PDB file of C-alpha atoms in Angstrom:
ATOM      1  CA  UNK U   1     -14.310  -0.268  12.428  1.00 92.00           C
ATOM      2  CA  UNK U   2     -12.528   1.474  15.291  1.00 96.00           C
ATOM      3  CA  UNK U   3     -14.134   3.939  17.716  1.00 97.00           C
ATOM      4  CA  UNK U   4     -12.167   5.715  20.445  1.00 98.00           C
ATOM      5  CA  UNK U   5     -14.271   7.849  22.775  1.00 97.00           C
ATOM      6  CA  UNK U   6     -12.927  10.216  25.429  1.00 97.00           C
ATOM      7  CA  UNK U   7      -9.777   8.210  26.144  1.00 97.00           C
ATOM      8  CA  UNK U   8      -7.422   9.625  28.765  1.00 97.00           C
ATOM      9  CA  UNK U   9      -4.272   8.120  30.257  1.00 97.00           C
ATOM     10  CA  UNK U  10      -2.120   9.127  33.225  1.00 95.00           C
ATOM     11  CA  UNK U  11       1.309   7.736  34.122  1.00 92.00           C
ATOM     12  CA  UNK U  12       2.668   8.349  37.625  1.00 87.00           C
ATOM     13  CA  UNK U  13       0.484  11.392  38.135  1.00 87.00           C
ATOM     14  CA  UNK U  14       1.243  12.925  34.741  1.00 90.00           C
ATOM     15  CA  UNK U  15      -1.484  13.219  32.133  1.00 93.00           C
ATOM     16  CA  UNK U  16      -0.334  11.752  28.816  1.00 95.00           C
ATOM     17  CA  UNK U  17      -3.522  11.592  26.743  1.00 96.00           C
ATOM     18  CA  UNK U  18      -6.620  13.641  27.409  1.00 95.00           C
ATOM     19  CA  UNK U  19     -10.080  12.939  25.971  1.00 96.00           C
ATOM     20  CA  UNK U  20      -8.957  11.397  22.684  1.00 97.00           C
ATOM     21  CA  UNK U  21     -11.821  10.735  20.267  1.00 97.00           C
ATOM     22  CA  UNK U  22     -11.550   9.287  16.769  1.00 96.00           C
ATOM     23  CA  UNK U  23     -13.391   6.964  14.398  1.00 96.00           C
ATOM     24  CA  UNK U  24     -12.013   4.789  11.601  1.00 97.00           C
ATOM     25  CA  UNK U  25     -14.489   3.304   9.082  1.00 95.00           C
ATOM     26  CA  UNK U  26     -13.983  -0.312   7.959  1.00 94.00           C
ATOM     27  CA  UNK U  27     -11.364  -0.716   5.246  1.00 94.00           C
ATOM     28  CA  UNK U  28      -9.824   2.723   5.701  1.00 95.00           C
ATOM     29  CA  UNK U  29      -6.552   4.044   7.117  1.00 96.00           C
ATOM     30  CA  UNK U  30      -6.253   6.702   9.807  1.00 98.00           C
ATOM     31  CA  UNK U  31      -2.835   8.203  10.536  1.00 98.00           C
ATOM     32  CA  UNK U  32      -1.989   9.951  13.789  1.00 98.00           C
ATOM     33  CA  UNK U  33       0.819  12.493  13.481  1.00 97.00           C
ATOM     34  CA  UNK U  34       2.666  14.063  16.378  1.00 95.00           C
ATOM     35  CA  UNK U  35       5.965  15.188  17.827  1.00 92.00           C
ATOM     36  CA  UNK U  36       8.329  12.694  19.386  1.00 89.00           C
ATOM     37  CA  UNK U  37       7.341  11.838  22.942  1.00 89.00           C
ATOM     38  CA  UNK U  38       3.804  13.193  22.799  1.00 93.00           C
ATOM     39  CA  UNK U  39       2.055   9.849  23.303  1.00 95.00           C
ATOM     40  CA  UNK U  40       1.471   8.334  19.856  1.00 96.00           C
ATOM     41  CA  UNK U  41       2.672   4.877  20.868  1.00 95.00           C
ATOM     42  CA  UNK U  42       0.628   5.032  24.075  1.00 96.00           C
ATOM     43  CA  UNK U  43      -2.509   5.721  22.043  1.00 97.00           C
ATOM     44  CA  UNK U  44      -1.774   2.822  19.698  1.00 96.00           C
ATOM     45  CA  UNK U  45      -1.187   0.433  22.594  1.00 96.00           C
ATOM     46  CA  UNK U  46      -4.500   1.482  24.141  1.00 97.00           C
ATOM     47  CA  UNK U  47      -6.285   0.746  20.859  1.00 97.00           C
ATOM     48  CA  UNK U  48      -4.498  -2.630  20.722  1.00 95.00           C
ATOM     49  CA  UNK U  49      -5.597  -3.453  24.265  1.00 95.00           C
ATOM     50  CA  UNK U  50      -2.022  -3.576  25.582  1.00 95.00           C
ATOM     51  CA  UNK U  51      -2.724  -0.625  27.887  1.00 97.00           C
ATOM     52  CA  UNK U  52      -5.958   0.243  29.672  1.00 97.00           C
ATOM     53  CA  UNK U  53      -7.232   3.826  29.494  1.00 97.00           C
ATOM     54  CA  UNK U  54      -7.973   5.593  32.764  1.00 97.00           C
ATOM     55  CA  UNK U  55     -11.058   7.119  31.184  1.00 97.00           C
ATOM     56  CA  UNK U  56     -13.000   6.525  27.981  1.00 98.00           C
ATOM     57  CA  UNK U  57     -13.646   3.509  25.795  1.00 97.00           C
ATOM     58  CA  UNK U  58     -12.235   1.744  22.733  1.00 97.00           C
ATOM     59  CA  UNK U  59     -14.590  -0.213  20.484  1.00 97.00           C
ATOM     60  CA  UNK U  60     -13.206  -2.475  17.756  1.00 96.00           C
ATOM     61  CA  UNK U  61     -15.264  -4.065  15.013  1.00 91.00           C
ATOM     62  CA  UNK U  62     -13.141  -7.195  15.408  1.00 90.00           C
ATOM     63  CA  UNK U  63     -10.986  -8.757  18.097  1.00 85.00           C
ATOM     64  CA  UNK U  64      -8.678  -9.950  15.328  1.00 89.00           C
ATOM     65  CA  UNK U  65      -5.852  -7.390  15.613  1.00 93.00           C
ATOM     66  CA  UNK U  66      -2.285  -7.377  14.279  1.00 90.00           C
ATOM     67  CA  UNK U  67       0.388  -4.873  15.267  1.00 92.00           C
ATOM     68  CA  UNK U  68       3.757  -3.800  13.907  1.00 90.00           C
ATOM     69  CA  UNK U  69       5.821  -2.450  16.803  1.00 88.00           C
ATOM     70  CA  UNK U  70       8.215   0.440  16.330  1.00 80.00           C
ATOM     71  CA  UNK U  71      11.279  -1.799  16.807  1.00 77.00           C
ATOM     72  CA  UNK U  72       9.643  -4.649  14.816  1.00 79.00           C
ATOM     73  CA  UNK U  73       9.769  -6.954  17.900  1.00 83.00           C
ATOM     74  CA  UNK U  74      11.384  -9.760  15.931  1.00 93.00           C
ATOM     75  CA  UNK U  75      12.876 -12.724  17.769  1.00 94.00           C
ATOM     76  CA  UNK U  76      16.638 -12.461  17.234  1.00 94.00           C
ATOM     77  CA  UNK U  77      17.172 -16.177  17.887  1.00 96.00           C
ATOM     78  CA  UNK U  78      14.642 -17.220  15.216  1.00 97.00           C
ATOM     79  CA  UNK U  79      15.032 -17.274  11.447  1.00 97.00           C
ATOM     80  CA  UNK U  80      12.679 -15.319   9.211  1.00 97.00           C
ATOM     81  CA  UNK U  81      10.659 -18.494   8.680  1.00 97.00           C
ATOM     82  CA  UNK U  82      10.458 -19.190  12.420  1.00 97.00           C
ATOM     83  CA  UNK U  83       9.456 -15.586  13.166  1.00 96.00           C
ATOM     84  CA  UNK U  84       6.474 -16.010  10.842  1.00 96.00           C
ATOM     85  CA  UNK U  85       5.620 -19.506  12.010  1.00 97.00           C
ATOM     86  CA  UNK U  86       5.443 -18.506  15.681  1.00 95.00           C
ATOM     87  CA  UNK U  87       2.182 -16.470  15.464  1.00 93.00           C
ATOM     88  CA  UNK U  88       0.639 -19.116  13.212  1.00 94.00           C
ATOM     89  CA  UNK U  89       1.353 -21.781  15.827  1.00 93.00           C
ATOM     90  CA  UNK U  90      -0.124 -19.570  18.550  1.00 90.00           C
ATOM     91  CA  UNK U  91      -3.171 -18.173  16.767  1.00 88.00           C
ATOM     92  CA  UNK U  92      -4.183 -20.573  14.011  1.00 90.00           C
ATOM     93  CA  UNK U  93      -5.118 -24.223  13.538  1.00 93.00           C
ATOM     94  CA  UNK U  94      -3.159 -24.608  10.306  1.00 95.00           C
ATOM     95  CA  UNK U  95      -1.240 -27.831   9.826  1.00 96.00           C
ATOM     96  CA  UNK U  96       2.522 -27.722   9.171  1.00 96.00           C
ATOM     97  CA  UNK U  97       2.118 -27.912   5.368  1.00 97.00           C
ATOM     98  CA  UNK U  98      -0.421 -25.087   5.328  1.00 97.00           C
ATOM     99  CA  UNK U  99       1.796 -22.991   7.600  1.00 96.00           C
ATOM    100  CA  UNK U 100       4.705 -23.433   5.190  1.00 96.00           C
ATOM    101  CA  UNK U 101       2.531 -22.446   2.235  1.00 97.00           C
ATOM    102  CA  UNK U 102       1.273 -19.286   3.926  1.00 95.00           C
ATOM    103  CA  UNK U 103       4.753 -18.292   5.087  1.00 96.00           C
ATOM    104  CA  UNK U 104       6.067 -18.702   1.531  1.00 96.00           C
ATOM    105  CA  UNK U 105       3.212 -16.535   0.245  1.00 92.00           C
ATOM    106  CA  UNK U 106       3.838 -13.731   2.733  1.00 92.00           C
ATOM    107  CA  UNK U 107       7.595 -13.768   2.251  1.00 94.00           C
ATOM    108  CA  UNK U 108       6.956 -13.356  -1.463  1.00 91.00           C
ATOM    109  CA  UNK U 109       4.506 -10.498  -0.803  1.00 88.00           C
ATOM    110  CA  UNK U 110       7.097  -8.582   1.218  1.00 88.00           C
ATOM    111  CA  UNK U 111       9.880  -9.450  -1.256  1.00 89.00           C
ATOM    112  CA  UNK U 112      11.811 -11.683   1.151  1.00 94.00           C
ATOM    113  CA  UNK U 113      11.501 -14.967  -0.743  1.00 95.00           C
ATOM    114  CA  UNK U 114      14.785 -16.818  -0.288  1.00 95.00           C
ATOM    115  CA  UNK U 115      15.472 -15.236   3.106  1.00 96.00           C
ATOM    116  CA  UNK U 116      13.685 -17.952   5.085  1.00 96.00           C
ATOM    117  CA  UNK U 117      16.805 -19.136   6.938  1.00 97.00           C
ATOM    118  CA  UNK U 118      18.287 -15.720   7.650  1.00 97.00           C
ATOM    119  CA  UNK U 119      18.237 -14.249  11.145  1.00 97.00           C
ATOM    120  CA  UNK U 120      17.065 -10.652  11.814  1.00 95.00           C
ATOM    121  CA  UNK U 121      20.625  -9.383  12.366  1.00 94.00           C
ATOM    122  CA  UNK U 122      21.469 -10.666   8.882  1.00 97.00           C
ATOM    123  CA  UNK U 123      18.787  -8.427   7.337  1.00 95.00           C
ATOM    124  CA  UNK U 124      18.919  -4.725   6.516  1.00 93.00           C
ATOM    125  CA  UNK U 125      16.669  -2.276   8.355  1.00 89.00           C
ATOM    126  CA  UNK U 126      14.198  -2.216   5.481  1.00 89.00           C
ATOM    127  CA  UNK U 127      14.160  -6.012   5.262  1.00 93.00           C
ATOM    128  CA  UNK U 128      13.553  -6.267   9.018  1.00 93.00           C
ATOM    129  CA  UNK U 129      10.653  -3.851   8.663  1.00 90.00           C
ATOM    130  CA  UNK U 130       9.157  -5.932   5.855  1.00 90.00           C
ATOM    131  CA  UNK U 131       9.543  -9.082   7.922  1.00 94.00           C
ATOM    132  CA  UNK U 132       7.832  -7.338  10.835  1.00 91.00           C
ATOM    133  CA  UNK U 133       4.936  -6.372   8.571  1.00 90.00           C
ATOM    134  CA  UNK U 134       4.631  -9.953   7.324  1.00 91.00           C
ATOM    135  CA  UNK U 135       4.526 -11.225  10.892  1.00 91.00           C
ATOM    136  CA  UNK U 136       1.865  -8.690  11.888  1.00 89.00           C
ATOM    137  CA  UNK U 137      -0.288  -9.694   8.917  1.00 88.00           C
ATOM    138  CA  UNK U 138       0.285 -13.425   8.606  1.00 91.00           C
ATOM    139  CA  UNK U 139      -2.629 -14.339  10.888  1.00 89.00           C
ATOM    140  CA  UNK U 140      -4.767 -12.218   8.525  1.00 88.00           C
ATOM    141  CA  UNK U 141      -6.139  -9.741  11.088  1.00 92.00           C
ATOM    142  CA  UNK U 142      -9.061  -7.488  10.223  1.00 93.00           C
ATOM    143  CA  UNK U 143      -7.491  -4.563  12.107  1.00 96.00           C
ATOM    144  CA  UNK U 144      -3.810  -3.630  11.719  1.00 95.00           C
ATOM    145  CA  UNK U 145      -1.892  -1.145  13.858  1.00 96.00           C
ATOM    146  CA  UNK U 146       1.452   0.314  12.744  1.00 95.00           C
ATOM    147  CA  UNK U 147       3.796   2.073  15.173  1.00 95.00           C
ATOM    148  CA  UNK U 148       6.202   4.311  13.208  1.00 92.00           C
ATOM    149  CA  UNK U 149       6.375   1.902  10.240  1.00 90.00           C
ATOM    150  CA  UNK U 150       9.009   3.938   8.381  1.00 88.00           C
ATOM    151  CA  UNK U 151      11.120   5.189  11.302  1.00 86.00           C
ATOM    152  CA  UNK U 152      14.865   5.047  10.678  1.00 83.00           C
ATOM    153  CA  UNK U 153      14.539   4.239   6.979  1.00 85.00           C
ATOM    154  CA  UNK U 154      15.955   6.209   4.069  1.00 88.00           C
ATOM    155  CA  UNK U 155      13.375   8.082   1.909  1.00 89.00           C
ATOM    156  CA  UNK U 156      13.340   5.476  -0.869  1.00 89.00           C
ATOM    157  CA  UNK U 157      12.920   2.505   1.464  1.00 85.00           C
ATOM    158  CA  UNK U 158      10.367   4.477   3.466  1.00 88.00           C
ATOM    159  CA  UNK U 159       8.222   5.009   0.376  1.00 90.00           C
ATOM    160  CA  UNK U 160       8.540   1.351  -0.612  1.00 87.00           C
ATOM    161  CA  UNK U 161       7.364   0.265   2.856  1.00 87.00           C
ATOM    162  CA  UNK U 162       4.379   2.614   2.614  1.00 91.00           C
ATOM    163  CA  UNK U 163       3.567   1.223  -0.851  1.00 90.00           C
ATOM    164  CA  UNK U 164       3.676  -2.274   0.644  1.00 87.00           C
ATOM    165  CA  UNK U 165       1.344  -1.286   3.504  1.00 89.00           C
ATOM    166  CA  UNK U 166      -1.158   0.151   1.022  1.00 91.00           C
ATOM    167  CA  UNK U 167      -1.014  -2.902  -1.238  1.00 88.00           C
ATOM    168  CA  UNK U 168      -1.497  -5.333   1.623  1.00 86.00           C
ATOM    169  CA  UNK U 169      -4.398  -3.285   2.996  1.00 89.00           C
ATOM    170  CA  UNK U 170      -6.114  -3.595  -0.384  1.00 89.00           C
ATOM    171  CA  UNK U 171      -5.348  -7.327  -0.563  1.00 86.00           C
ATOM    172  CA  UNK U 172      -6.711  -7.976   2.927  1.00 87.00           C
ATOM    173  CA  UNK U 173      -9.405  -5.259   3.068  1.00 90.00           C
ATOM    174  CA  UNK U 174      -8.223  -4.402   6.550  1.00 93.00           C
ATOM    175  CA  UNK U 175      -8.797  -1.368   8.760  1.00 96.00           C
ATOM    176  CA  UNK U 176      -5.569   0.424   9.661  1.00 96.00           C
ATOM    177  CA  UNK U 177      -4.346   2.907  12.266  1.00 97.00           C
ATOM    178  CA  UNK U 178      -0.758   4.127  11.962  1.00 97.00           C
ATOM    179  CA  UNK U 179       1.168   6.572  14.125  1.00 96.00           C
ATOM    180  CA  UNK U 180       4.125   8.443  12.687  1.00 95.00           C
ATOM    181  CA  UNK U 181       6.118  11.663  12.664  1.00 93.00           C
ATOM    182  CA  UNK U 182       6.654  11.343   8.895  1.00 93.00           C
ATOM    183  CA  UNK U 183       4.365  13.826   7.138  1.00 95.00           C
ATOM    184  CA  UNK U 184       5.084  12.538   3.613  1.00 94.00           C
ATOM    185  CA  UNK U 185       4.233   8.961   4.521  1.00 94.00           C
ATOM    186  CA  UNK U 186       1.114  10.097   6.373  1.00 96.00           C
ATOM    187  CA  UNK U 187      -0.200  11.744   3.218  1.00 97.00           C
ATOM    188  CA  UNK U 188       0.735   8.673   1.193  1.00 95.00           C
ATOM    189  CA  UNK U 189      -1.068   6.237   3.514  1.00 96.00           C
ATOM    190  CA  UNK U 190      -4.049   8.026   4.984  1.00 97.00           C
ATOM    191  CA  UNK U 191      -7.731   8.368   4.281  1.00 97.00           C
ATOM    192  CA  UNK U 192      -7.927  10.487   7.426  1.00 98.00           C
ATOM    193  CA  UNK U 193      -5.274  12.328   9.452  1.00 98.00           C
ATOM    194  CA  UNK U 194      -5.152  13.576  13.039  1.00 98.00           C
ATOM    195  CA  UNK U 195      -2.479  15.437  14.993  1.00 98.00           C
ATOM    196  CA  UNK U 196      -1.721  14.878  18.672  1.00 97.00           C
ATOM    197  CA  UNK U 197      -1.248  18.304  20.264  1.00 95.00           C
ATOM    198  CA  UNK U 198      -0.450  19.440  23.811  1.00 91.00           C
ATOM    199  CA  UNK U 199      -3.537  20.753  25.584  1.00 87.00           C
ATOM    200  CA  UNK U 200      -3.669  24.387  26.567  1.00 65.00           C
ATOM    201  CA  UNK U 201      -4.714  23.667  30.150  1.00 55.00           C
ATOM    202  CA  UNK U 202      -2.452  22.659  32.990  1.00 41.00           C
ATOM    203  CA  UNK U 203      -2.836  20.958  36.321  1.00 39.00           C
ATOM    204  CA  UNK U 204      -1.112  18.917  38.987  1.00 37.00           C
ATOM    205  CA  UNK U 205      -0.847  15.965  36.628  1.00 41.00           C
ATOM    206  CA  UNK U 206       0.407  17.916  33.638  1.00 51.00           C
ATOM    207  CA  UNK U 207      -1.539  18.989  30.561  1.00 77.00           C
ATOM    208  CA  UNK U 208      -1.441  15.868  28.399  1.00 90.00           C
ATOM    209  CA  UNK U 209      -2.154  15.699  24.682  1.00 94.00           C
ATOM    210  CA  UNK U 210      -5.405  15.658  22.777  1.00 95.00           C
ATOM    211  CA  UNK U 211      -6.226  14.832  19.163  1.00 97.00           C
ATOM    212  CA  UNK U 212      -6.841  17.457  16.529  1.00 96.00           C
ATOM    213  CA  UNK U 213      -8.835  15.670  13.818  1.00 96.00           C
ATOM    214  CA  UNK U 214      -7.744  17.197  10.541  1.00 96.00           C
ATOM    215  CA  UNK U 215      -9.942  15.304   8.055  1.00 97.00           C
ATOM    216  CA  UNK U 216      -8.834  13.969   4.690  1.00 97.00           C
ATOM    217  CA  UNK U 217      -5.272  14.525   3.423  1.00 97.00           C
ATOM    218  CA  UNK U 218      -6.631  17.230   1.116  1.00 97.00           C
ATOM    219  CA  UNK U 219      -8.349  18.991   4.018  1.00 98.00           C
ATOM    220  CA  UNK U 220      -5.234  18.741   6.159  1.00 97.00           C
ATOM    221  CA  UNK U 221      -3.036  20.142   3.384  1.00 97.00           C
ATOM    222  CA  UNK U 222      -5.369  23.147   3.049  1.00 97.00           C
ATOM    223  CA  UNK U 223      -5.779  23.658   6.806  1.00 96.00           C
ATOM    224  CA  UNK U 224      -4.898  27.035   8.281  1.00 96.00           C
ATOM    225  CA  UNK U 225      -5.132  25.773  11.870  1.00 97.00           C
ATOM    226  CA  UNK U 226      -1.915  27.130  13.487  1.00 96.00           C
ATOM    227  CA  UNK U 227      -0.826  23.897  15.202  1.00 96.00           C
ATOM    228  CA  UNK U 228      -1.409  21.824  12.077  1.00 97.00           C
ATOM    229  CA  UNK U 229       0.451  24.324   9.929  1.00 96.00           C
ATOM    230  CA  UNK U 230       3.438  24.418  12.273  1.00 96.00           C
ATOM    231  CA  UNK U 231       3.746  20.640  12.240  1.00 96.00           C
ATOM    232  CA  UNK U 232       3.320  20.286   8.476  1.00 96.00           C
ATOM    233  CA  UNK U 233       5.844  23.031   7.779  1.00 95.00           C
ATOM    234  CA  UNK U 234       8.312  21.889  10.449  1.00 94.00           C
ATOM    235  CA  UNK U 235       8.521  25.373  11.956  1.00 94.00           C
ATOM    236  CA  UNK U 236      10.665  25.527  15.101  1.00 92.00           C
ATOM    237  CA  UNK U 237       8.535  28.193  16.746  1.00 91.00           C
ATOM    238  CA  UNK U 238       4.771  28.306  17.183  1.00 92.00           C
ATOM    239  CA  UNK U 239       1.935  27.015  19.358  1.00 91.00           C
ATOM    240  CA  UNK U 240       3.131  23.388  19.372  1.00 89.00           C
ATOM    241  CA  UNK U 241       6.617  24.067  20.678  1.00 81.00           C
ATOM    242  CA  UNK U 242       5.384  26.642  23.182  1.00 77.00           C
ATOM    243  CA  UNK U 243       2.848  24.192  24.619  1.00 68.00           C
ATOM    244  CA  UNK U 244       5.283  21.274  24.591  1.00 56.00           C
ATOM    245  CA  UNK U 245       7.858  23.240  26.571  1.00 61.00           C
ATOM    246  CA  UNK U 246       5.261  23.887  29.263  1.00 59.00           C
ATOM    247  CA  UNK U 247       4.003  20.300  29.469  1.00 53.00           C
ATOM    248  CA  UNK U 248       7.422  18.586  28.980  1.00 53.00           C
ATOM    249  CA  UNK U 249       5.824  15.492  27.453  1.00 49.00           C
ATOM    250  CA  UNK U 250       8.109  12.534  26.859  1.00 54.00           C
ATOM    251  CA  UNK U 251       6.244   9.242  26.761  1.00 55.00           C
ATOM    252  CA  UNK U 252       6.559   7.628  23.307  1.00 62.00           C
TER     253      UNK U 252
END
């Protein structure tokens, strides 16, 4: 379970997020869509506890949280095996034999069996993403946060990564929040979808962005709300671009 209530965040006098509210039931996936630079990553980091909100609260049903960062955050000087062993050493009491067994299991799950001794720069972008997912999940967190999990991937690899995320969520019965600009993957992954939108108001600190809760993927697809429609259709003119030009957000 995840509950975000009235969360706002300001950086250097500029409002980034304004009164964000959302709820994610246990075992479900909520996807936050939004334009580049609008504050999606900031919201995810606040949920993860990496940033403190200036206003509002975040309530998590578990303190056991895993996160896939946008750039995967792999250690370049460590092999795939060592990248997975590091969080197990830090956050578990498993003995060396049990660590090896779990690492082998997760490498198999993400289709990287046999790549144990390869370094991140020896892996393709899709393989790095899969390794990042394995590292986020290997401590078996109850809550998983994904920051742009398919960014920079070709459409086929992107779909395969989303399939993997869905399969592992079922295996682990975890609660998931993902942020992305990829509409197709959002519809593939989500039980619920929201859209970060620039607020209409303005002030000395800038307008900031708030969350438009769209509902289920079916409800979002049928929505006639102008901002949602512009984003889904990729229209270059409309309320989103007009508001963004005024607020000049750039914080992701």
